């Protein structure tokens, strides 16, 4: 959207003070600040809203405006609520730096402008995102009209009398000629393929199931066929690459037929790359929403972004959906392989119903990754009767997600990898997403404490205080922890007394003086002195259960 459009919207109460020749600048976002130097939070194209609290005298205007102009912001809107008329020195500085300046009427809240800009910018982007997803869906549609992988497999059947199927690494059937394979057969084929790849055997791999021999050809992503270069470490792609299963024994095939099948894997790899290109759109959506959630953005801004995501992930479904968060982590022994990208592609596959064939169901999955962690934002269609306290019938359950894919994944993880997964409860609004994210992370930690290569846990398995803490409002958290812990932190900064670590150890040892002193390598009298200082500074008594509980919760929320 353009700055000019904001000026023409009467409800926003904007009045132009300078920069009329720059009104065709594009607005890509909005930011509210009263910092003297907000440059580290600017990426360019923002409409910056300010209450002028940074201005102490007329000399402050020029440096502030120069910082905004250097960052490439679209314009500056200053509120009249604090100082009344906008100072002339700020107007002059904006004119010198060619930065459009608006005055915001004191009756208009910055939140109103923020909501409007986010809606407009997100709405414009939604059309582009939906078009990309729709184009991808048409390319992958089965049958001659769409030209997807099924067409290639039909040619193998009609011309070479070969039945073939494309499977995901979890054993889900993506495409096939003729009757679909039984789920158990798909899982066995995927397991054999992943086990063969982990041991370094070259394809095609052969396996006999129920008297039928199948030959398995790897289909590598990024346009790499089975004969192409392999990653530096097979663990980087083993859990994301597809495979082609052919009902035949390729052991006695002539070189010409093997070359033909390698060519088929190349064609299917192209289709795979097209699907991955569309998947980046959904990944970006998830990344944007999660960044807002994790940085404590206002619920109105998060809700506006969710309204963009909903029609892309659930086209044709009216009403606001419920949302669930799923967190996954892949850890490899040695820690030298990045787990985030692997967990991201794997989670995108796990969240697709294994009983559904074809690539289209993955169009509903939006997964971001940060570090070694992948985070999925899963929309759930709301139905009549789905209230705020009751999730929809289609909610995901941790114990069901991995049931059909556990064996293939265990084969791919071999003896040096581990997948852990946590699932939140369904939430109905933007306000609940932050709690859902923390809930899913806590559940994943519960899964990580269990034995086995593939483990999952759901929100219902969390302890009561862990379940409640994510939903405590941020202002309540800050007030509660500040009241109890700030006196101790201040004292630690001045005297290096380590009162906070002592408090944590004392609670972890259930108030046992001997065990706590041993853990901290202190004399018991020194420990008693520190605990006494904690009680003196906070006016609490660590012999009382209520005060112990307050300290425990404050440490968990800090």
PDB file of C-alpha atoms in Angstrom, residues 152-442:
ATOM      1  CA  UNK A 152       4.376 -40.550 -15.379  1.00  0.00           C
ATOM      2  CA  UNK A 153       3.517 -43.696 -13.433  1.00  0.00           C
ATOM      3  CA  UNK A 154       0.591 -44.437 -15.786  1.00  0.00           C
ATOM      4  CA  UNK A 155       3.041 -44.360 -18.681  1.00  0.00           C
ATOM      5  CA  UNK A 156       5.200 -46.964 -16.925  1.00  0.00           C
ATOM      6  CA  UNK A 157       2.155 -49.212 -16.594  1.00  0.00           C
ATOM      7  CA  UNK A 158       0.869 -48.831 -20.160  1.00  0.00           C
ATOM      8  CA  UNK A 159       4.243 -48.900 -21.955  1.00  0.00           C
ATOM      9  CA  UNK A 160       6.367 -51.183 -19.773  1.00  0.00           C
ATOM     10  CA  UNK A 161       3.743 -53.105 -17.774  1.00  0.00           C
ATOM     11  CA  UNK A 162       5.360 -51.862 -14.532  1.00  0.00           C
ATOM     12  CA  UNK A 163       3.293 -50.914 -11.495  1.00  0.00           C
ATOM     13  CA  UNK A 164       4.944 -48.165  -9.452  1.00  0.00           C
ATOM     14  CA  UNK A 165       4.233 -45.849  -6.528  1.00  0.00           C
ATOM     15  CA  UNK A 166       5.839 -42.710  -5.124  1.00  0.00           C
ATOM     16  CA  UNK A 167       6.180 -42.837  -1.343  1.00  0.00           C
ATOM     17  CA  UNK A 168       7.249 -40.322   1.268  1.00  0.00           C
ATOM     18  CA  UNK A 169       9.988 -41.236   3.781  1.00  0.00           C
ATOM     19  CA  UNK A 170       7.245 -42.027   6.315  1.00  0.00           C
ATOM     20  CA  UNK A 171       5.569 -44.470   3.907  1.00  0.00           C
ATOM     21  CA  UNK A 172       2.663 -42.278   2.818  1.00  0.00           C
ATOM     22  CA  UNK A 173       1.597 -42.879  -0.783  1.00  0.00           C
ATOM     23  CA  UNK A 174       1.991 -39.676  -2.794  1.00  0.00           C
ATOM     24  CA  UNK A 175       1.177 -41.086  -6.232  1.00  0.00           C
ATOM     25  CA  UNK A 176       0.534 -44.482  -7.782  1.00  0.00           C
ATOM     26  CA  UNK A 177      -0.673 -46.421 -10.807  1.00  0.00           C
ATOM     27  CA  UNK A 178      -3.586 -48.755 -10.194  1.00  0.00           C
ATOM     28  CA  UNK A 179      -4.650 -49.982  -6.767  1.00  0.00           C
ATOM     29  CA  UNK A 180      -2.994 -48.253  -3.789  1.00  0.00           C
ATOM     30  CA  UNK A 181      -0.607 -50.240  -1.659  1.00  0.00           C
ATOM     31  CA  UNK A 182      -1.687 -51.417   1.784  1.00  0.00           C
ATOM     32  CA  UNK A 183      -0.453 -49.112   4.593  1.00  0.00           C
ATOM     33  CA  UNK A 184       1.619 -51.932   6.099  1.00  0.00           C
ATOM     34  CA  UNK A 185       3.362 -52.547   2.777  1.00  0.00           C
ATOM     35  CA  UNK A 186       4.093 -48.820   2.367  1.00  0.00           C
ATOM     36  CA  UNK A 187       5.611 -48.660   5.844  1.00  0.00           C
ATOM     37  CA  UNK A 188       7.761 -51.735   5.169  1.00  0.00           C
ATOM     38  CA  UNK A 189       9.014 -50.320   1.853  1.00  0.00           C
ATOM     39  CA  UNK A 190       9.888 -46.983   3.438  1.00  0.00           C
ATOM     40  CA  UNK A 191      11.668 -48.705   6.323  1.00  0.00           C
ATOM     41  CA  UNK A 192      13.768 -50.829   3.962  1.00  0.00           C
ATOM     42  CA  UNK A 193      14.628 -47.826   1.829  1.00  0.00           C
ATOM     43  CA  UNK A 194      15.719 -45.693   4.794  1.00  0.00           C
ATOM     44  CA  UNK A 195      17.717 -48.531   6.331  1.00  0.00           C
ATOM     45  CA  UNK A 196      19.505 -49.115   3.008  1.00  0.00           C
ATOM     46  CA  UNK A 197      20.313 -45.440   2.581  1.00  0.00           C
ATOM     47  CA  UNK A 198      21.686 -45.181   6.128  1.00  0.00           C
ATOM     48  CA  UNK A 199      24.035 -48.112   5.484  1.00  0.00           C
ATOM     49  CA  UNK A 200      25.332 -46.527   2.277  1.00  0.00           C
ATOM     50  CA  UNK A 201      23.993 -49.075  -0.221  1.00  0.00           C
ATOM     51  CA  UNK A 202      23.416 -47.780  -3.746  1.00  0.00           C
ATOM     52  CA  UNK A 203      19.928 -47.978  -5.224  1.00  0.00           C
ATOM     53  CA  UNK A 204      17.870 -49.553  -6.446  1.00  0.00           C
ATOM     54  CA  UNK A 205      17.258 -51.500  -3.240  1.00  0.00           C
ATOM     55  CA  UNK A 206      15.246 -54.715  -3.455  1.00  0.00           C
ATOM     56  CA  UNK A 207      12.818 -56.176  -0.913  1.00  0.00           C
ATOM     57  CA  UNK A 208      10.310 -59.027  -0.995  1.00  0.00           C
ATOM     58  CA  UNK A 209       6.993 -58.590   0.863  1.00  0.00           C
ATOM     59  CA  UNK A 210       4.303 -61.290   0.867  1.00  0.00           C
ATOM     60  CA  UNK A 211       5.994 -63.009  -2.085  1.00  0.00           C
ATOM     61  CA  UNK A 212       6.184 -59.832  -4.214  1.00  0.00           C
ATOM     62  CA  UNK A 213       9.528 -58.231  -5.054  1.00  0.00           C
ATOM     63  CA  UNK A 214       9.821 -54.456  -5.129  1.00  0.00           C
ATOM     64  CA  UNK A 215      12.737 -52.319  -6.345  1.00  0.00           C
ATOM     65  CA  UNK A 216      13.239 -48.996  -4.590  1.00  0.00           C
ATOM     66  CA  UNK A 217      14.743 -45.947  -6.341  1.00  0.00           C
ATOM     67  CA  UNK A 218      15.663 -42.787  -4.377  1.00  0.00           C
ATOM     68  CA  UNK A 219      14.056 -39.522  -5.498  1.00  0.00           C
ATOM     69  CA  UNK A 220      16.216 -36.733  -4.162  1.00  0.00           C
ATOM     70  CA  UNK A 221      15.008 -33.195  -3.660  1.00  0.00           C
ATOM     71  CA  UNK A 222      16.361 -30.085  -5.391  1.00  0.00           C
ATOM     72  CA  UNK A 223      16.240 -31.809  -8.774  1.00  0.00           C
ATOM     73  CA  UNK A 224      18.817 -34.464  -7.824  1.00  0.00           C
ATOM     74  CA  UNK A 225      18.120 -37.889  -9.281  1.00  0.00           C
ATOM     75  CA  UNK A 226      19.447 -41.103  -7.816  1.00  0.00           C
ATOM     76  CA  UNK A 227      22.640 -40.876  -9.861  1.00  0.00           C
ATOM     77  CA  UNK A 228      23.344 -37.272  -8.888  1.00  0.00           C
ATOM     78  CA  UNK A 229      25.616 -35.969  -6.159  1.00  0.00           C
ATOM     79  CA  UNK A 230      24.718 -36.815  -2.600  1.00  0.00           C
ATOM     80  CA  UNK A 231      24.828 -34.459   0.377  1.00  0.00           C
ATOM     81  CA  UNK A 232      27.985 -34.286   2.468  1.00  0.00           C
ATOM     82  CA  UNK A 233      26.150 -36.290   5.125  1.00  0.00           C
ATOM     83  CA  UNK A 234      23.231 -38.542   4.218  1.00  0.00           C
ATOM     84  CA  UNK A 235      21.468 -37.559   7.449  1.00  0.00           C
ATOM     85  CA  UNK A 236      20.792 -34.109   5.958  1.00  0.00           C
ATOM     86  CA  UNK A 237      18.276 -35.535   3.451  1.00  0.00           C
ATOM     87  CA  UNK A 238      17.423 -39.113   4.382  1.00  0.00           C
ATOM     88  CA  UNK A 239      14.238 -38.106   6.221  1.00  0.00           C
ATOM     89  CA  UNK A 240      12.959 -35.773   3.511  1.00  0.00           C
ATOM     90  CA  UNK A 241      13.614 -37.532   0.160  1.00  0.00           C
ATOM     91  CA  UNK A 242      10.874 -39.481  -1.622  1.00  0.00           C
ATOM     92  CA  UNK A 243      11.282 -42.934  -3.126  1.00  0.00           C
ATOM     93  CA  UNK A 244       9.928 -44.722  -6.197  1.00  0.00           C
ATOM     94  CA  UNK A 245       8.749 -48.283  -5.500  1.00  0.00           C
ATOM     95  CA  UNK A 246       8.433 -50.519  -8.596  1.00  0.00           C
ATOM     96  CA  UNK A 247       6.767 -53.935  -8.471  1.00  0.00           C
ATOM     97  CA  UNK A 248       9.621 -55.787 -10.183  1.00  0.00           C
ATOM     98  CA  UNK A 249      13.081 -57.187  -9.548  1.00  0.00           C
ATOM     99  CA  UNK A 250      15.533 -54.704 -11.051  1.00  0.00           C
ATOM    100  CA  UNK A 251      18.468 -56.984 -10.327  1.00  0.00           C
ATOM    101  CA  UNK A 252      18.430 -58.479 -13.818  1.00  0.00           C
ATOM    102  CA  UNK A 253      17.370 -55.376 -15.745  1.00  0.00           C
ATOM    103  CA  UNK A 254      19.454 -54.195 -18.688  1.00  0.00           C
ATOM    104  CA  UNK A 255      21.249 -50.862 -18.369  1.00  0.00           C
ATOM    105  CA  UNK A 256      18.751 -49.196 -20.733  1.00  0.00           C
ATOM    106  CA  UNK A 257      15.802 -49.949 -18.470  1.00  0.00           C
ATOM    107  CA  UNK A 258      17.676 -48.815 -15.369  1.00  0.00           C
ATOM    108  CA  UNK A 259      18.522 -45.537 -17.145  1.00  0.00           C
ATOM    109  CA  UNK A 260      14.844 -45.104 -18.034  1.00  0.00           C
ATOM    110  CA  UNK A 261      13.799 -45.499 -14.385  1.00  0.00           C
ATOM    111  CA  UNK A 262      16.480 -43.046 -13.329  1.00  0.00           C
ATOM    112  CA  UNK A 263      14.972 -40.611 -15.831  1.00  0.00           C
ATOM    113  CA  UNK A 264      11.543 -41.164 -14.261  1.00  0.00           C
ATOM    114  CA  UNK A 265      12.950 -40.255 -10.849  1.00  0.00           C
ATOM    115  CA  UNK A 266      14.279 -37.036 -12.382  1.00  0.00           C
ATOM    116  CA  UNK A 267      10.827 -36.126 -13.702  1.00  0.00           C
ATOM    117  CA  UNK A 268       9.241 -36.827 -10.337  1.00  0.00           C
ATOM    118  CA  UNK A 269      12.013 -34.831  -8.632  1.00  0.00           C
ATOM    119  CA  UNK A 270      10.965 -31.819 -10.717  1.00  0.00           C
ATOM    120  CA  UNK A 271       7.400 -32.199  -9.437  1.00  0.00           C
ATOM    121  CA  UNK A 272       8.808 -32.528  -5.932  1.00  0.00           C
ATOM    122  CA  UNK A 273      10.696 -29.262  -6.373  1.00  0.00           C
ATOM    123  CA  UNK A 274       7.502 -27.532  -7.513  1.00  0.00           C
ATOM    124  CA  UNK A 275       5.765 -28.676  -4.382  1.00  0.00           C
ATOM    125  CA  UNK A 276       8.663 -27.470  -2.244  1.00  0.00           C
ATOM    126  CA  UNK A 277       8.532 -24.072  -3.950  1.00  0.00           C
ATOM    127  CA  UNK A 278       4.895 -23.678  -2.876  1.00  0.00           C
ATOM    128  CA  UNK A 279       5.767 -24.985   0.572  1.00  0.00           C
ATOM    129  CA  UNK A 280       8.086 -21.999   1.090  1.00  0.00           C
ATOM    130  CA  UNK A 281       4.998 -19.761   1.034  1.00  0.00           C
ATOM    131  CA  UNK A 282       3.448 -21.608   3.941  1.00  0.00           C
ATOM    132  CA  UNK A 283       6.785 -21.733   5.744  1.00  0.00           C
ATOM    133  CA  UNK A 284       7.033 -17.962   5.463  1.00  0.00           C
ATOM    134  CA  UNK A 285       3.518 -17.568   6.839  1.00  0.00           C
ATOM    135  CA  UNK A 286       4.367 -19.727   9.839  1.00  0.00           C
ATOM    136  CA  UNK A 287       7.655 -17.877  10.390  1.00  0.00           C
ATOM    137  CA  UNK A 288       5.934 -14.481  10.368  1.00  0.00           C
ATOM    138  CA  UNK A 289       3.204 -15.530  12.809  1.00  0.00           C
ATOM    139  CA  UNK A 290       5.638 -17.229  15.184  1.00  0.00           C
ATOM    140  CA  UNK A 291       8.021 -14.273  15.185  1.00  0.00           C
ATOM    141  CA  UNK A 292       5.123 -12.037  16.212  1.00  0.00           C
ATOM    142  CA  UNK A 293       4.130 -14.471  18.965  1.00  0.00           C
ATOM    143  CA  UNK A 294       7.658 -14.859  20.326  1.00  0.00           C
ATOM    144  CA  UNK A 295       8.442 -11.139  20.300  1.00  0.00           C
ATOM    145  CA  UNK A 296       5.285 -10.286  22.237  1.00  0.00           C
ATOM    146  CA  UNK A 297       3.480  -8.454  19.432  1.00  0.00           C
ATOM    147  CA  UNK A 298      -0.003  -7.083  20.216  1.00  0.00           C
ATOM    148  CA  UNK A 299      -2.793  -9.677  19.790  1.00  0.00           C
ATOM    149  CA  UNK A 300      -4.435  -7.461  17.146  1.00  0.00           C
ATOM    150  CA  UNK A 301      -1.338  -7.686  14.946  1.00  0.00           C
ATOM    151  CA  UNK A 302      -1.108 -11.470  15.398  1.00  0.00           C
ATOM    152  CA  UNK A 303      -4.829 -11.841  14.665  1.00  0.00           C
ATOM    153  CA  UNK A 304      -4.435  -9.844  11.449  1.00  0.00           C
ATOM    154  CA  UNK A 305      -1.643 -12.152  10.291  1.00  0.00           C
ATOM    155  CA  UNK A 306      -3.712 -15.232  11.184  1.00  0.00           C
ATOM    156  CA  UNK A 307      -6.516 -13.907   9.008  1.00  0.00           C
ATOM    157  CA  UNK A 308      -4.041 -13.980   6.117  1.00  0.00           C
ATOM    158  CA  UNK A 309      -2.891 -17.513   6.917  1.00  0.00           C
ATOM    159  CA  UNK A 310      -6.363 -19.035   7.333  1.00  0.00           C
ATOM    160  CA  UNK A 311      -7.584 -18.792   3.695  1.00  0.00           C
ATOM    161  CA  UNK A 312      -4.204 -19.984   2.385  1.00  0.00           C
ATOM    162  CA  UNK A 313      -4.129 -23.048   4.639  1.00  0.00           C
ATOM    163  CA  UNK A 314      -7.883 -23.737   4.694  1.00  0.00           C
ATOM    164  CA  UNK A 315      -9.310 -22.394   1.421  1.00  0.00           C
ATOM    165  CA  UNK A 316     -13.070 -22.359   1.155  1.00  0.00           C
ATOM    166  CA  UNK A 317     -13.673 -22.784   4.885  1.00  0.00           C
ATOM    167  CA  UNK A 318     -15.695 -19.991   6.442  1.00  0.00           C
ATOM    168  CA  UNK A 319     -15.198 -18.699   9.949  1.00  0.00           C
ATOM    169  CA  UNK A 320     -12.089 -18.372  12.055  1.00  0.00           C
ATOM    170  CA  UNK A 321     -10.344 -21.712  12.632  1.00  0.00           C
ATOM    171  CA  UNK A 322      -8.930 -23.080  15.845  1.00  0.00           C
ATOM    172  CA  UNK A 323      -5.131 -23.447  15.936  1.00  0.00           C
ATOM    173  CA  UNK A 324      -2.754 -26.028  17.314  1.00  0.00           C
ATOM    174  CA  UNK A 325       1.012 -25.797  17.691  1.00  0.00           C
ATOM    175  CA  UNK A 326       3.296 -28.804  17.197  1.00  0.00           C
ATOM    176  CA  UNK A 327       6.991 -28.611  18.093  1.00  0.00           C
ATOM    177  CA  UNK A 328       9.506 -31.187  16.844  1.00  0.00           C
ATOM    178  CA  UNK A 329      13.242 -31.607  17.263  1.00  0.00           C
ATOM    179  CA  UNK A 330      15.694 -33.973  15.561  1.00  0.00           C
ATOM    180  CA  UNK A 331      18.972 -34.573  17.401  1.00  0.00           C
ATOM    181  CA  UNK A 332      21.914 -36.448  15.891  1.00  0.00           C
ATOM    182  CA  UNK A 333      24.748 -37.899  17.945  1.00  0.00           C
ATOM    183  CA  UNK A 334      27.721 -35.568  17.850  1.00  0.00           C
ATOM    184  CA  UNK A 335      25.559 -32.507  17.185  1.00  0.00           C
ATOM    185  CA  UNK A 336      27.329 -31.653  13.916  1.00  0.00           C
ATOM    186  CA  UNK A 337      24.231 -32.002  11.692  1.00  0.00           C
ATOM    187  CA  UNK A 338      21.672 -29.135  11.845  1.00  0.00           C
ATOM    188  CA  UNK A 339      18.439 -30.640  13.118  1.00  0.00           C
ATOM    189  CA  UNK A 340      16.082 -27.757  12.317  1.00  0.00           C
ATOM    190  CA  UNK A 341      15.695 -28.232   8.531  1.00  0.00           C
ATOM    191  CA  UNK A 342      15.377 -32.013   8.974  1.00  0.00           C
ATOM    192  CA  UNK A 343      12.717 -31.578  11.663  1.00  0.00           C
ATOM    193  CA  UNK A 344      10.889 -29.042   9.492  1.00  0.00           C
ATOM    194  CA  UNK A 345      10.530 -31.277   6.424  1.00  0.00           C
ATOM    195  CA  UNK A 346       9.768 -34.277   8.616  1.00  0.00           C
ATOM    196  CA  UNK A 347       7.064 -32.453  10.574  1.00  0.00           C
ATOM    197  CA  UNK A 348       5.470 -31.310   7.315  1.00  0.00           C
ATOM    198  CA  UNK A 349       5.129 -34.966   6.368  1.00  0.00           C
ATOM    199  CA  UNK A 350       4.070 -36.320   9.777  1.00  0.00           C
ATOM    200  CA  UNK A 351       1.174 -33.865  10.022  1.00  0.00           C
ATOM    201  CA  UNK A 352      -0.418 -35.203   6.832  1.00  0.00           C
ATOM    202  CA  UNK A 353      -2.995 -37.946   7.406  1.00  0.00           C
ATOM    203  CA  UNK A 354      -1.156 -41.141   6.316  1.00  0.00           C
ATOM    204  CA  UNK A 355      -4.397 -42.572   4.921  1.00  0.00           C
ATOM    205  CA  UNK A 356      -4.700 -39.713   2.399  1.00  0.00           C
ATOM    206  CA  UNK A 357      -2.913 -40.139  -0.939  1.00  0.00           C
ATOM    207  CA  UNK A 358      -1.437 -37.403  -3.093  1.00  0.00           C
ATOM    208  CA  UNK A 359       0.604 -34.272  -2.426  1.00  0.00           C
ATOM    209  CA  UNK A 360      -2.339 -31.883  -1.922  1.00  0.00           C
ATOM    210  CA  UNK A 361      -2.869 -32.499   1.822  1.00  0.00           C
ATOM    211  CA  UNK A 362       0.543 -30.966   2.542  1.00  0.00           C
ATOM    212  CA  UNK A 363      -0.831 -27.642   1.282  1.00  0.00           C
ATOM    213  CA  UNK A 364      -2.507 -27.287   4.680  1.00  0.00           C
ATOM    214  CA  UNK A 365       0.723 -27.492   6.680  1.00  0.00           C
ATOM    215  CA  UNK A 366       2.761 -24.410   7.720  1.00  0.00           C
ATOM    216  CA  UNK A 367       6.036 -25.167   9.496  1.00  0.00           C
ATOM    217  CA  UNK A 368       8.867 -22.820  10.498  1.00  0.00           C
ATOM    218  CA  UNK A 369      12.179 -23.719  12.057  1.00  0.00           C
ATOM    219  CA  UNK A 370      14.574 -21.916  14.380  1.00  0.00           C
ATOM    220  CA  UNK A 371      17.836 -23.555  15.363  1.00  0.00           C
ATOM    221  CA  UNK A 372      17.247 -27.270  15.904  1.00  0.00           C
ATOM    222  CA  UNK A 373      13.528 -26.812  16.524  1.00  0.00           C
ATOM    223  CA  UNK A 374      10.648 -26.975  14.010  1.00  0.00           C
ATOM    224  CA  UNK A 375       7.296 -25.368  14.856  1.00  0.00           C
ATOM    225  CA  UNK A 376       4.055 -26.135  13.006  1.00  0.00           C
ATOM    226  CA  UNK A 377       1.011 -23.899  12.930  1.00  0.00           C
ATOM    227  CA  UNK A 378      -1.954 -26.198  12.273  1.00  0.00           C
ATOM    228  CA  UNK A 379      -5.409 -24.749  11.438  1.00  0.00           C
ATOM    229  CA  UNK A 380      -8.441 -26.785  12.484  1.00  0.00           C
ATOM    230  CA  UNK A 381     -11.851 -26.123  10.895  1.00  0.00           C
ATOM    231  CA  UNK A 382     -14.299 -24.875  13.495  1.00  0.00           C
ATOM    232  CA  UNK A 383     -17.698 -26.552  13.677  1.00  0.00           C
ATOM    233  CA  UNK A 384     -20.968 -25.438  15.269  1.00  0.00           C
ATOM    234  CA  UNK A 385     -20.682 -26.034  18.982  1.00  0.00           C
ATOM    235  CA  UNK A 386     -16.899 -25.639  19.145  1.00  0.00           C
ATOM    236  CA  UNK A 387     -16.567 -23.248  22.050  1.00  0.00           C
ATOM    237  CA  UNK A 388     -13.577 -21.431  23.483  1.00  0.00           C
ATOM    238  CA  UNK A 389     -12.959 -24.170  26.033  1.00  0.00           C
ATOM    239  CA  UNK A 390     -13.486 -27.041  23.656  1.00  0.00           C
ATOM    240  CA  UNK A 391     -11.290 -27.773  20.669  1.00  0.00           C
ATOM    241  CA  UNK A 392     -12.684 -29.094  17.387  1.00  0.00           C
ATOM    242  CA  UNK A 393     -13.150 -32.807  16.750  1.00  0.00           C
ATOM    243  CA  UNK A 394     -10.281 -32.742  14.235  1.00  0.00           C
ATOM    244  CA  UNK A 395      -7.657 -31.800  16.863  1.00  0.00           C
ATOM    245  CA  UNK A 396      -4.328 -33.619  16.623  1.00  0.00           C
ATOM    246  CA  UNK A 397      -3.344 -36.128  19.305  1.00  0.00           C
ATOM    247  CA  UNK A 398       0.298 -36.850  20.083  1.00  0.00           C
ATOM    248  CA  UNK A 399      -0.200 -40.574  20.582  1.00  0.00           C
ATOM    249  CA  UNK A 400      -1.772 -40.913  17.128  1.00  0.00           C
ATOM    250  CA  UNK A 401       0.633 -38.766  15.086  1.00  0.00           C
ATOM    251  CA  UNK A 402       3.547 -41.202  15.171  1.00  0.00           C
ATOM    252  CA  UNK A 403       1.639 -44.500  15.247  1.00  0.00           C
ATOM    253  CA  UNK A 404       1.783 -45.136  11.483  1.00  0.00           C
ATOM    254  CA  UNK A 405       5.262 -43.729  10.888  1.00  0.00           C
ATOM    255  CA  UNK A 406       7.263 -44.927  13.885  1.00  0.00           C
ATOM    256  CA  UNK A 407       8.962 -47.883  12.139  1.00  0.00           C
ATOM    257  CA  UNK A 408      10.128 -46.003   9.016  1.00  0.00           C
ATOM    258  CA  UNK A 409      11.396 -43.090  11.091  1.00  0.00           C
ATOM    259  CA  UNK A 410      13.268 -45.397  13.459  1.00  0.00           C
ATOM    260  CA  UNK A 411      14.994 -46.949  10.417  1.00  0.00           C
ATOM    261  CA  UNK A 412      15.968 -43.519   9.102  1.00  0.00           C
ATOM    262  CA  UNK A 413      17.232 -42.337  12.482  1.00  0.00           C
ATOM    263  CA  UNK A 414      19.182 -45.613  12.812  1.00  0.00           C
ATOM    264  CA  UNK A 415      21.267 -45.659  15.993  1.00  0.00           C
ATOM    265  CA  UNK A 416      22.439 -42.049  16.032  1.00  0.00           C
ATOM    266  CA  UNK A 417      19.311 -39.916  15.653  1.00  0.00           C
ATOM    267  CA  UNK A 418      16.283 -39.053  17.744  1.00  0.00           C
ATOM    268  CA  UNK A 419      12.918 -37.376  17.056  1.00  0.00           C
ATOM    269  CA  UNK A 420      10.887 -35.814  19.872  1.00  0.00           C
ATOM    270  CA  UNK A 421       7.548 -34.107  19.366  1.00  0.00           C
ATOM    271  CA  UNK A 422       5.106 -32.106  21.493  1.00  0.00           C
ATOM    272  CA  UNK A 423       1.487 -31.124  20.751  1.00  0.00           C
ATOM    273  CA  UNK A 424      -0.470 -28.241  22.294  1.00  0.00           C
ATOM    274  CA  UNK A 425      -4.166 -28.027  22.967  1.00  0.00           C
ATOM    275  CA  UNK A 426      -6.315 -26.257  20.365  1.00  0.00           C
ATOM    276  CA  UNK A 427      -6.773 -22.524  20.905  1.00  0.00           C
ATOM    277  CA  UNK A 428      -9.438 -20.331  19.355  1.00  0.00           C
ATOM    278  CA  UNK A 429      -7.699 -16.947  19.117  1.00  0.00           C
ATOM    279  CA  UNK A 430      -4.434 -15.067  18.744  1.00  0.00           C
ATOM    280  CA  UNK A 431      -4.279 -14.472  22.502  1.00  0.00           C
ATOM    281  CA  UNK A 432      -3.855 -18.204  23.110  1.00  0.00           C
ATOM    282  CA  UNK A 433      -1.046 -18.834  20.619  1.00  0.00           C
ATOM    283  CA  UNK A 434       1.797 -17.860  22.934  1.00  0.00           C
ATOM    284  CA  UNK A 435       0.541 -20.255  25.578  1.00  0.00           C
ATOM    285  CA  UNK A 436       0.042 -22.977  22.967  1.00  0.00           C
ATOM    286  CA  UNK A 437       3.653 -22.570  21.780  1.00  0.00           C
ATOM    287  CA  UNK A 438       5.065 -22.884  25.289  1.00  0.00           C
ATOM    288  CA  UNK A 439       2.719 -25.783  25.986  1.00  0.00           C
ATOM    289  CA  UNK A 440       3.962 -27.670  22.902  1.00  0.00           C
ATOM    290  CA  UNK A 441       7.577 -27.004  23.902  1.00  0.00           C
ATOM    291  CA  UNK A 442       6.958 -28.310  27.419  1.00  0.00           C
TER     292      UNK A 442
END
